[in-house]
PDB file of C-alpha atoms in Angstrom:
ATOM      1  CA  ASN K 977     -44.202 -37.464 -38.053  1.00 85.00           C
ATOM      2  CA  PHE K 978     -47.689 -36.117 -37.836  1.00 91.00           C
ATOM      3  CA  ILE K 979     -49.483 -36.874 -41.342  1.00 95.00           C
ATOM      4  CA  LEU K 980     -52.769 -35.849 -42.860  1.00 97.00           C
ATOM      5  CA  THR K 981     -54.495 -38.476 -45.107  1.00 97.00           C
ATOM      6  CA  GLN K 982     -57.356 -37.379 -47.869  1.00 98.00           C
ATOM      7  CA  PRO K 983     -59.024 -39.424 -50.153  1.00 98.00           C
ATOM      8  CA  HIS K 984     -57.375 -39.485 -53.850  1.00 98.00           C
ATOM      9  CA  SER K 985     -60.276 -38.413 -55.506  1.00 98.00           C
ATOM     10  CA  VAL K 986     -64.596 -37.810 -54.656  1.00 98.00           C
ATOM     11  CA  SER K 987     -66.982 -37.345 -57.228  1.00 97.00           C
ATOM     12  CA  GLU K 988     -70.467 -35.638 -57.320  1.00 97.00           C
ATOM     13  CA  SER K 989     -73.383 -34.548 -59.243  1.00 97.00           C
ATOM     14  CA  PRO K 990     -74.429 -30.603 -59.534  1.00 97.00           C
ATOM     15  CA  GLY K 991     -76.616 -29.695 -56.724  1.00 98.00           C
ATOM     16  CA  LYS K 992     -75.730 -32.656 -54.456  1.00 98.00           C
ATOM     17  CA  THR K 993     -73.441 -32.407 -51.304  1.00 98.00           C
ATOM     18  CA  VAL K 994     -69.895 -33.935 -50.781  1.00 98.00           C
ATOM     19  CA  THR K 995     -67.852 -34.110 -47.882  1.00 98.00           C
ATOM     20  CA  ILE K 996     -63.610 -34.827 -48.288  1.00 98.00           C
ATOM     21  CA  SER K 997     -62.377 -36.174 -45.106  1.00 98.00           C
ATOM     22  CA  CYS K 998     -58.745 -35.385 -43.627  1.00 98.00           C
ATOM     23  CA  THR K 999     -57.566 -37.551 -40.515  1.00 97.00           C
ATOM     24  CA  GLY K1000     -54.631 -37.153 -38.697  1.00 95.00           C
ATOM     25  CA  SER K1001     -52.370 -40.026 -38.371  1.00 93.00           C
ATOM     26  CA  SER K1002     -51.438 -39.356 -34.439  1.00 83.00           C
ATOM     27  CA  GLY K1003     -52.745 -37.688 -31.671  1.00 84.00           C
ATOM     28  CA  SER K1004     -55.559 -35.425 -31.469  1.00 87.00           C
ATOM     29  CA  ILE K1005     -56.528 -33.710 -34.567  1.00 90.00           C
ATOM     30  CA  ALA K1006     -58.612 -31.073 -32.410  1.00 88.00           C
ATOM     31  CA  SER K1007     -55.217 -29.954 -31.189  1.00 91.00           C
ATOM     32  CA  ASN K1008     -54.317 -27.566 -33.462  1.00 93.00           C
ATOM     33  CA  TYR K1009     -56.854 -25.735 -35.975  1.00 96.00           C
ATOM     34  CA  VAL K1010     -56.964 -27.432 -39.886  1.00 97.00           C
ATOM     35  CA  GLN K1011     -57.599 -25.048 -43.012  1.00 98.00           C
ATOM     36  CA  TRP K1012     -58.971 -26.587 -46.061  1.00 98.00           C
ATOM     37  CA  TYR K1013     -57.645 -24.789 -49.136  1.00 98.00           C
ATOM     38  CA  GLN K1014     -58.761 -25.234 -53.106  1.00 98.00           C
ATOM     39  CA  GLN K1015     -56.568 -25.302 -56.085  1.00 98.00           C
ATOM     40  CA  ARG K1016     -57.435 -24.419 -59.040  1.00 97.00           C
ATOM     41  CA  PRO K1017     -55.055 -25.670 -62.532  1.00 94.00           C
ATOM     42  CA  GLY K1018     -52.449 -23.310 -63.215  1.00 93.00           C
ATOM     43  CA  SER K1019     -53.459 -21.591 -60.362  1.00 96.00           C
ATOM     44  CA  ALA K1020     -52.211 -21.164 -56.450  1.00 97.00           C
ATOM     45  CA  PRO K1021     -54.199 -22.040 -53.646  1.00 98.00           C
ATOM     46  CA  THR K1022     -56.972 -20.024 -52.037  1.00 97.00           C
ATOM     47  CA  THR K1023     -58.390 -20.727 -48.480  1.00 97.00           C
ATOM     48  CA  VAL K1024     -61.774 -21.996 -48.247  1.00 98.00           C
ATOM     49  CA  ILE K1025     -61.863 -22.742 -44.900  1.00 98.00           C
ATOM     50  CA  TYR K1026     -59.667 -21.597 -41.641  1.00 97.00           C
ATOM     51  CA  GLU K1027     -59.643 -22.508 -38.175  1.00 97.00           C
ATOM     52  CA  ASP K1028     -61.742 -25.911 -38.467  1.00 97.00           C
ATOM     53  CA  ASN K1029     -64.731 -23.943 -39.799  1.00 98.00           C
ATOM     54  CA  GLN K1030     -64.289 -20.468 -40.760  1.00 97.00           C
ATOM     55  CA  ARG K1031     -64.822 -19.166 -43.875  1.00 97.00           C
ATOM     56  CA  PRO K1032     -62.810 -15.980 -45.553  1.00 95.00           C
ATOM     57  CA  SER K1033     -64.744 -13.575 -47.013  1.00 94.00           C
ATOM     58  CA  GLY K1034     -65.958 -14.197 -50.193  1.00 96.00           C
ATOM     59  CA  VAL K1035     -66.261 -17.783 -49.880  1.00 97.00           C
ATOM     60  CA  PRO K1036     -70.133 -19.162 -50.132  1.00 97.00           C
ATOM     61  CA  ASP K1037     -71.560 -20.374 -47.196  1.00 97.00           C
ATOM     62  CA  ARG K1038     -71.972 -23.714 -49.064  1.00 98.00           C
ATOM     63  CA  PHE K1039     -68.422 -24.580 -47.805  1.00 98.00           C
ATOM     64  CA  SER K1040     -68.380 -25.716 -44.624  1.00 98.00           C
ATOM     65  CA  GLY K1041     -65.792 -27.440 -42.068  1.00 98.00           C
ATOM     66  CA  SER K1042     -65.808 -29.736 -38.941  1.00 97.00           C
ATOM     67  CA  ILE K1043     -63.869 -31.459 -36.726  1.00 97.00           C
ATOM     68  CA  ASP K1044     -64.838 -35.145 -35.499  1.00 95.00           C
ATOM     69  CA  SER K1045     -62.584 -35.973 -32.878  1.00 92.00           C
ATOM     70  CA  SER K1046     -63.758 -39.867 -32.313  1.00 93.00           C
ATOM     71  CA  SER K1047     -61.987 -40.373 -36.053  1.00 93.00           C
ATOM     72  CA  ASN K1048     -59.579 -37.728 -35.497  1.00 94.00           C
ATOM     73  CA  SER K1049     -60.497 -36.241 -38.793  1.00 97.00           C
ATOM     74  CA  ALA K1050     -61.698 -32.888 -40.079  1.00 98.00           C
ATOM     75  CA  SER K1051     -64.250 -32.882 -43.072  1.00 98.00           C
ATOM     76  CA  LEU K1052     -64.888 -30.268 -45.790  1.00 98.00           C
ATOM     77  CA  THR K1053     -68.162 -30.009 -46.763  1.00 98.00           C
ATOM     78  CA  ILE K1054     -69.659 -28.463 -50.105  1.00 98.00           C
ATOM     79  CA  SER K1055     -73.482 -28.140 -50.333  1.00 98.00           C
ATOM     80  CA  GLY K1056     -75.172 -27.208 -53.780  1.00 98.00           C
ATOM     81  CA  LEU K1057     -72.447 -28.602 -55.686  1.00 98.00           C
ATOM     82  CA  LYS K1058     -71.575 -26.378 -58.445  1.00 97.00           C
ATOM     83  CA  THR K1059     -69.184 -27.164 -61.659  1.00 96.00           C
ATOM     84  CA  GLU K1060     -66.576 -24.518 -60.930  1.00 96.00           C
ATOM     85  CA  ASP K1061     -66.340 -26.189 -57.214  1.00 98.00           C
ATOM     86  CA  GLU K1062     -64.042 -28.948 -59.437  1.00 98.00           C
ATOM     87  CA  ALA K1063     -60.937 -28.216 -58.541  1.00 98.00           C
ATOM     88  CA  ASP K1064     -58.216 -29.993 -55.564  1.00 98.00           C
ATOM     89  CA  TYR K1065     -58.696 -29.607 -51.898  1.00 98.00           C
ATOM     90  CA  TYR K1066     -56.014 -29.763 -49.528  1.00 98.00           C
ATOM     91  CA  CYS K1067     -56.423 -29.673 -45.686  1.00 98.00           C
ATOM     92  CA  GLN K1068     -53.373 -28.583 -43.783  1.00 98.00           C
ATOM     93  CA  SER K1069     -52.666 -27.904 -40.402  1.00 97.00           C
ATOM     94  CA  TYR K1070     -49.604 -27.468 -37.689  1.00 95.00           C
ATOM     95  CA  ALA K1071     -47.341 -30.667 -37.462  1.00 94.00           C
ATOM     96  CA  GLY K1072     -45.248 -29.576 -34.203  1.00 90.00           C
ATOM     97  CA  SER K1073     -41.753 -28.732 -34.158  1.00 90.00           C
ATOM     98  CA  ASN K1074     -42.644 -25.145 -35.948  1.00 92.00           C
ATOM     99  CA  ARG K1075     -43.501 -27.534 -39.041  1.00 95.00           C
ATOM    100  CA  GLU K1076     -46.533 -27.313 -41.099  1.00 96.00           C
ATOM    101  CA  VAL K1077     -48.238 -30.614 -43.169  1.00 97.00           C
ATOM    102  CA  PHE K1078     -50.361 -30.556 -45.819  1.00 98.00           C
ATOM    103  CA  GLY K1079     -53.012 -33.278 -46.506  1.00 98.00           C
ATOM    104  CA  GLY K1080     -52.078 -35.590 -49.925  1.00 98.00           C
ATOM    105  CA  GLY K1081     -55.329 -33.381 -51.563  1.00 98.00           C
ATOM    106  CA  THR K1082     -58.416 -34.810 -52.848  1.00 98.00           C
ATOM    107  CA  LYS K1083     -59.486 -34.219 -56.738  1.00 98.00           C
ATOM    108  CA  LEU K1084     -63.245 -33.066 -56.408  1.00 98.00           C
ATOM    109  CA  THR K1085     -65.037 -34.081 -59.677  1.00 98.00           C
ATOM    110  CA  VAL K1086     -68.395 -32.549 -60.263  1.00 97.00           C
ATOM    111  CA  LEU K1087     -70.078 -34.491 -63.223  1.00 91.00           C
TER     112      LEU K1087
ATOM    113  CA  GLU I 155     -53.630  -4.806 -53.124  1.00 90.00           C
ATOM    114  CA  VAL I 156     -51.744  -7.577 -51.452  1.00 91.00           C
ATOM    115  CA  GLN I 157     -48.930  -9.187 -53.735  1.00 96.00           C
ATOM    116  CA  LEU I 158     -46.423 -11.739 -53.405  1.00 97.00           C
ATOM    117  CA  VAL I 159     -44.394 -12.166 -56.654  1.00 98.00           C
ATOM    118  CA  GLU I 160     -41.951 -14.878 -56.641  1.00 98.00           C
ATOM    119  CA  SER I 161     -38.716 -15.099 -59.127  1.00 98.00           C
ATOM    120  CA  GLY I 162     -35.458 -16.756 -59.308  1.00 98.00           C
ATOM    121  CA  GLY I 163     -36.565 -20.230 -60.538  1.00 97.00           C
ATOM    122  CA  GLY I 164     -35.433 -22.315 -64.008  1.00 98.00           C
ATOM    123  CA  LEU I 165     -33.414 -25.115 -64.878  1.00 98.00           C
ATOM    124  CA  VAL I 166     -30.285 -26.302 -62.964  1.00 98.00           C
ATOM    125  CA  GLN I 167     -27.791 -29.544 -62.950  1.00 98.00           C
ATOM    126  CA  PRO I 168     -28.396 -31.805 -60.309  1.00 98.00           C
ATOM    127  CA  GLY I 169     -25.704 -30.640 -57.087  1.00 98.00           C
ATOM    128  CA  GLY I 170     -26.329 -26.753 -58.090  1.00 98.00           C
ATOM    129  CA  SER I 171     -27.434 -24.059 -56.391  1.00 98.00           C
ATOM    130  CA  LEU I 172     -30.378 -21.387 -56.975  1.00 98.00           C
ATOM    131  CA  ARG I 173     -31.918 -18.797 -55.145  1.00 98.00           C
ATOM    132  CA  LEU I 174     -35.603 -17.979 -55.210  1.00 98.00           C
ATOM    133  CA  SER I 175     -37.401 -14.320 -54.151  1.00 98.00           C
ATOM    134  CA  CYS I 176     -40.432 -13.284 -53.062  1.00 98.00           C
ATOM    135  CA  ALA I 177     -41.182  -9.811 -53.129  1.00 98.00           C
ATOM    136  CA  ALA I 178     -44.360  -8.635 -51.008  1.00 97.00           C
ATOM    137  CA  SER I 179     -46.395  -5.387 -51.550  1.00 95.00           C
ATOM    138  CA  GLY I 180     -49.497  -3.973 -50.229  1.00 93.00           C
ATOM    139  CA  ILE I 181     -48.696  -5.691 -46.771  1.00 84.00           C
ATOM    140  CA  THR I 182     -46.946  -4.675 -43.549  1.00 89.00           C
ATOM    141  CA  PHE I 183     -44.203  -7.360 -44.310  1.00 94.00           C
ATOM    142  CA  SER I 184     -41.949  -7.445 -41.478  1.00 94.00           C
ATOM    143  CA  THR I 185     -44.899  -8.349 -39.039  1.00 95.00           C
ATOM    144  CA  PHE I 186     -45.364 -11.579 -40.679  1.00 96.00           C
ATOM    145  CA  TRP I 187     -44.266 -15.214 -40.414  1.00 97.00           C
ATOM    146  CA  MET I 188     -43.632 -16.339 -44.476  1.00 98.00           C
ATOM    147  CA  HIS I 189     -43.389 -19.653 -45.758  1.00 98.00           C
ATOM    148  CA  TRP I 190     -42.384 -21.681 -49.005  1.00 98.00           C
ATOM    149  CA  VAL I 191     -44.522 -24.454 -50.015  1.00 98.00           C
ATOM    150  CA  ARG I 192     -43.996 -26.543 -53.124  1.00 98.00           C
ATOM    151  CA  GLN I 193     -45.636 -28.598 -55.574  1.00 98.00           C
ATOM    152  CA  ALA I 194     -44.243 -31.281 -57.698  1.00 98.00           C
ATOM    153  CA  PRO I 195     -45.671 -31.523 -60.908  1.00 97.00           C
ATOM    154  CA  GLY I 196     -48.818 -33.183 -60.955  1.00 96.00           C
ATOM    155  CA  LYS I 197     -48.303 -33.886 -57.261  1.00 98.00           C
ATOM    156  CA  GLY I 198     -49.993 -32.195 -53.823  1.00 98.00           C
ATOM    157  CA  LEU I 199     -48.795 -29.031 -51.542  1.00 98.00           C
ATOM    158  CA  VAL I 200     -45.691 -29.886 -49.320  1.00 98.00           C
ATOM    159  CA  TRP I 201     -44.518 -27.335 -46.707  1.00 98.00           C
ATOM    160  CA  VAL I 202     -41.198 -26.546 -47.311  1.00 98.00           C
ATOM    161  CA  SER I 203     -39.530 -24.023 -44.527  1.00 98.00           C
ATOM    162  CA  ARG I 204     -40.921 -20.913 -42.237  1.00 98.00           C
ATOM    163  CA  ILE I 205     -39.436 -17.826 -41.005  1.00 98.00           C
ATOM    164  CA  ASN I 206     -41.022 -15.410 -38.063  1.00 97.00           C
ATOM    165  CA  SER I 207     -41.327 -11.787 -38.797  1.00 96.00           C
ATOM    166  CA  ASP I 208     -37.631 -10.536 -37.523  1.00 95.00           C
ATOM    167  CA  GLY I 209     -36.182 -13.716 -39.377  1.00 96.00           C
ATOM    168  CA  SER I 210     -34.676 -14.932 -35.984  1.00 97.00           C
ATOM    169  CA  SER I 211     -36.073 -18.050 -36.261  1.00 97.00           C
ATOM    170  CA  THR I 212     -36.667 -21.015 -39.181  1.00 98.00           C
ATOM    171  CA  SER I 213     -37.720 -24.089 -39.755  1.00 98.00           C
ATOM    172  CA  TYR I 214     -37.055 -26.585 -42.596  1.00 98.00           C
ATOM    173  CA  ALA I 215     -39.063 -30.214 -43.594  1.00 97.00           C
ATOM    174  CA  ASP I 216     -36.819 -32.912 -43.166  1.00 96.00           C
ATOM    175  CA  SER I 217     -36.209 -33.392 -46.667  1.00 97.00           C
ATOM    176  CA  VAL I 218     -34.086 -29.838 -47.119  1.00 98.00           C
ATOM    177  CA  LYS I 219     -32.640 -29.216 -44.225  1.00 98.00           C
ATOM    178  CA  GLY I 220     -29.345 -28.802 -44.144  1.00 98.00           C
ATOM    179  CA  ARG I 221     -29.452 -28.053 -48.068  1.00 98.00           C
ATOM    180  CA  PHE I 222     -32.330 -24.889 -47.937  1.00 98.00           C
ATOM    181  CA  THR I 223     -32.062 -21.831 -46.177  1.00 98.00           C
ATOM    182  CA  ILE I 224     -35.136 -19.218 -45.827  1.00 98.00           C
ATOM    183  CA  SER I 225     -34.133 -15.690 -45.185  1.00 98.00           C
ATOM    184  CA  ARG I 226     -36.238 -12.483 -45.550  1.00 98.00           C
ATOM    185  CA  ASP I 227     -34.880  -8.562 -45.707  1.00 98.00           C
ATOM    186  CA  ASN I 228     -37.691  -6.863 -44.307  1.00 97.00           C
ATOM    187  CA  ALA I 229     -36.208  -3.678 -45.635  1.00 96.00           C
ATOM    188  CA  LYS I 230     -36.690  -4.895 -49.031  1.00 97.00           C
ATOM    189  CA  ASN I 231     -40.040  -6.861 -48.384  1.00 97.00           C
ATOM    190  CA  THR I 232     -38.368  -9.664 -49.678  1.00 98.00           C
ATOM    191  CA  LEU I 233     -38.236 -13.202 -49.008  1.00 98.00           C
ATOM    192  CA  TYR I 234     -35.562 -15.638 -49.925  1.00 98.00           C
ATOM    193  CA  LEU I 235     -34.937 -19.486 -50.228  1.00 98.00           C
ATOM    194  CA  GLN I 236     -31.370 -20.301 -50.995  1.00 98.00           C
ATOM    195  CA  MET I 237     -31.004 -23.871 -52.494  1.00 98.00           C
ATOM    196  CA  ASN I 238     -28.361 -25.786 -52.269  1.00 98.00           C
ATOM    197  CA  SER I 239     -27.089 -29.492 -53.622  1.00 98.00           C
ATOM    198  CA  LEU I 240     -30.060 -29.879 -55.538  1.00 98.00           C
ATOM    199  CA  ARG I 241     -31.963 -33.351 -56.262  1.00 98.00           C
ATOM    200  CA  ALA I 242     -33.866 -33.900 -59.073  1.00 98.00           C
ATOM    201  CA  GLU I 243     -36.858 -34.925 -56.567  1.00 98.00           C
ATOM    202  CA  ASP I 244     -37.077 -30.928 -55.641  1.00 98.00           C
ATOM    203  CA  THR I 245     -38.333 -29.964 -59.022  1.00 98.00           C
ATOM    204  CA  ALA I 246     -41.453 -28.596 -58.848  1.00 98.00           C
ATOM    205  CA  VAL I 247     -43.323 -24.908 -58.387  1.00 98.00           C
ATOM    206  CA  TYR I 248     -42.200 -23.309 -55.268  1.00 98.00           C
ATOM    207  CA  TYR I 249     -44.703 -20.984 -53.885  1.00 98.00           C
ATOM    208  CA  CYS I 250     -44.449 -18.257 -51.006  1.00 98.00           C
ATOM    209  CA  ALA I 251     -47.173 -17.820 -48.809  1.00 98.00           C
ATOM    210  CA  ARG I 252     -47.900 -15.249 -46.006  1.00 97.00           C
ATOM    211  CA  GLN I 253     -49.129 -16.914 -42.533  1.00 96.00           C
ATOM    212  CA  TRP I 254     -52.152 -14.941 -40.886  1.00 93.00           C
ATOM    213  CA  GLU I 255     -53.065 -16.634 -37.626  1.00 86.00           C
ATOM    214  CA  PRO I 256     -52.973 -20.167 -38.192  1.00 89.00           C
ATOM    215  CA  MET I 257     -53.537 -20.474 -42.118  1.00 93.00           C
ATOM    216  CA  PHE I 258     -51.810 -19.015 -45.256  1.00 96.00           C
ATOM    217  CA  ASP I 259     -53.665 -16.407 -46.430  1.00 95.00           C
ATOM    218  CA  TYR I 260     -52.276 -15.014 -49.373  1.00 96.00           C
ATOM    219  CA  TRP I 261     -49.641 -17.070 -51.858  1.00 98.00           C
ATOM    220  CA  GLY I 262     -47.335 -16.399 -55.192  1.00 98.00           C
ATOM    221  CA  GLN I 263     -47.832 -17.328 -58.498  1.00 97.00           C
ATOM    222  CA  GLY I 264     -45.259 -19.949 -57.912  1.00 98.00           C
ATOM    223  CA  THR I 265     -41.896 -19.726 -59.459  1.00 98.00           C
ATOM    224  CA  LEU I 266     -40.950 -23.765 -61.534  1.00 98.00           C
ATOM    225  CA  VAL I 267     -37.580 -25.141 -60.289  1.00 98.00           C
ATOM    226  CA  THR I 268     -36.465 -27.972 -62.623  1.00 98.00           C
ATOM    227  CA  VAL I 269     -33.361 -29.877 -61.535  1.00 98.00           C
ATOM    228  CA  SER I 270     -32.382 -32.042 -64.518  1.00 97.00           C
ATOM    229  CA  SER I 271     -28.728 -32.841 -66.143  1.00 96.00           C
TER     230      SER I 271
END
């Protein structure tokens, strides 16, 4: 089974830049698009990045996504951190056999 | 405005059944693949099931295969999840989500299913 692994938590100060990784367990993570979702407590997830590096309308350009084939990882980078960015972030991709997979989620603390 | 509204959650005993519904509005429901995603209390998102636009193809996570059935009624703009033989580990908030290209672009607010005696 294809698994996406994320760090459990990251923290950074307001105004700084943070990067959250998402590592694929097998194959090439570049073979299928990776999406990133933000989830605040008590709310449904919302998309911040789709198709590896595309931002939906309304998502600030402080959010960016990338793929590193050498490490078989996707990354979400948030620059100019704001306290409102504090949330859980999940990567998601196609797992094959008509199934989808989410990473375990990363809790971002902006302190 | 696009809205997905789940219903049907509640408390059920182990081994029991429940049917969740997801009513869609503001979208051409019949043209989109739909998914169920769940989240156990304090845990992460887990993909559960998906159905294609006309209901002819379905897929399931191994953890629910053989116990859950996804279906849809395009005339009623509604997605369903029939859950049988429920276990304590099925306790979660269940979200329906619309798939657009590779992403889930619209999500419902979720409905809580609690499996407990």
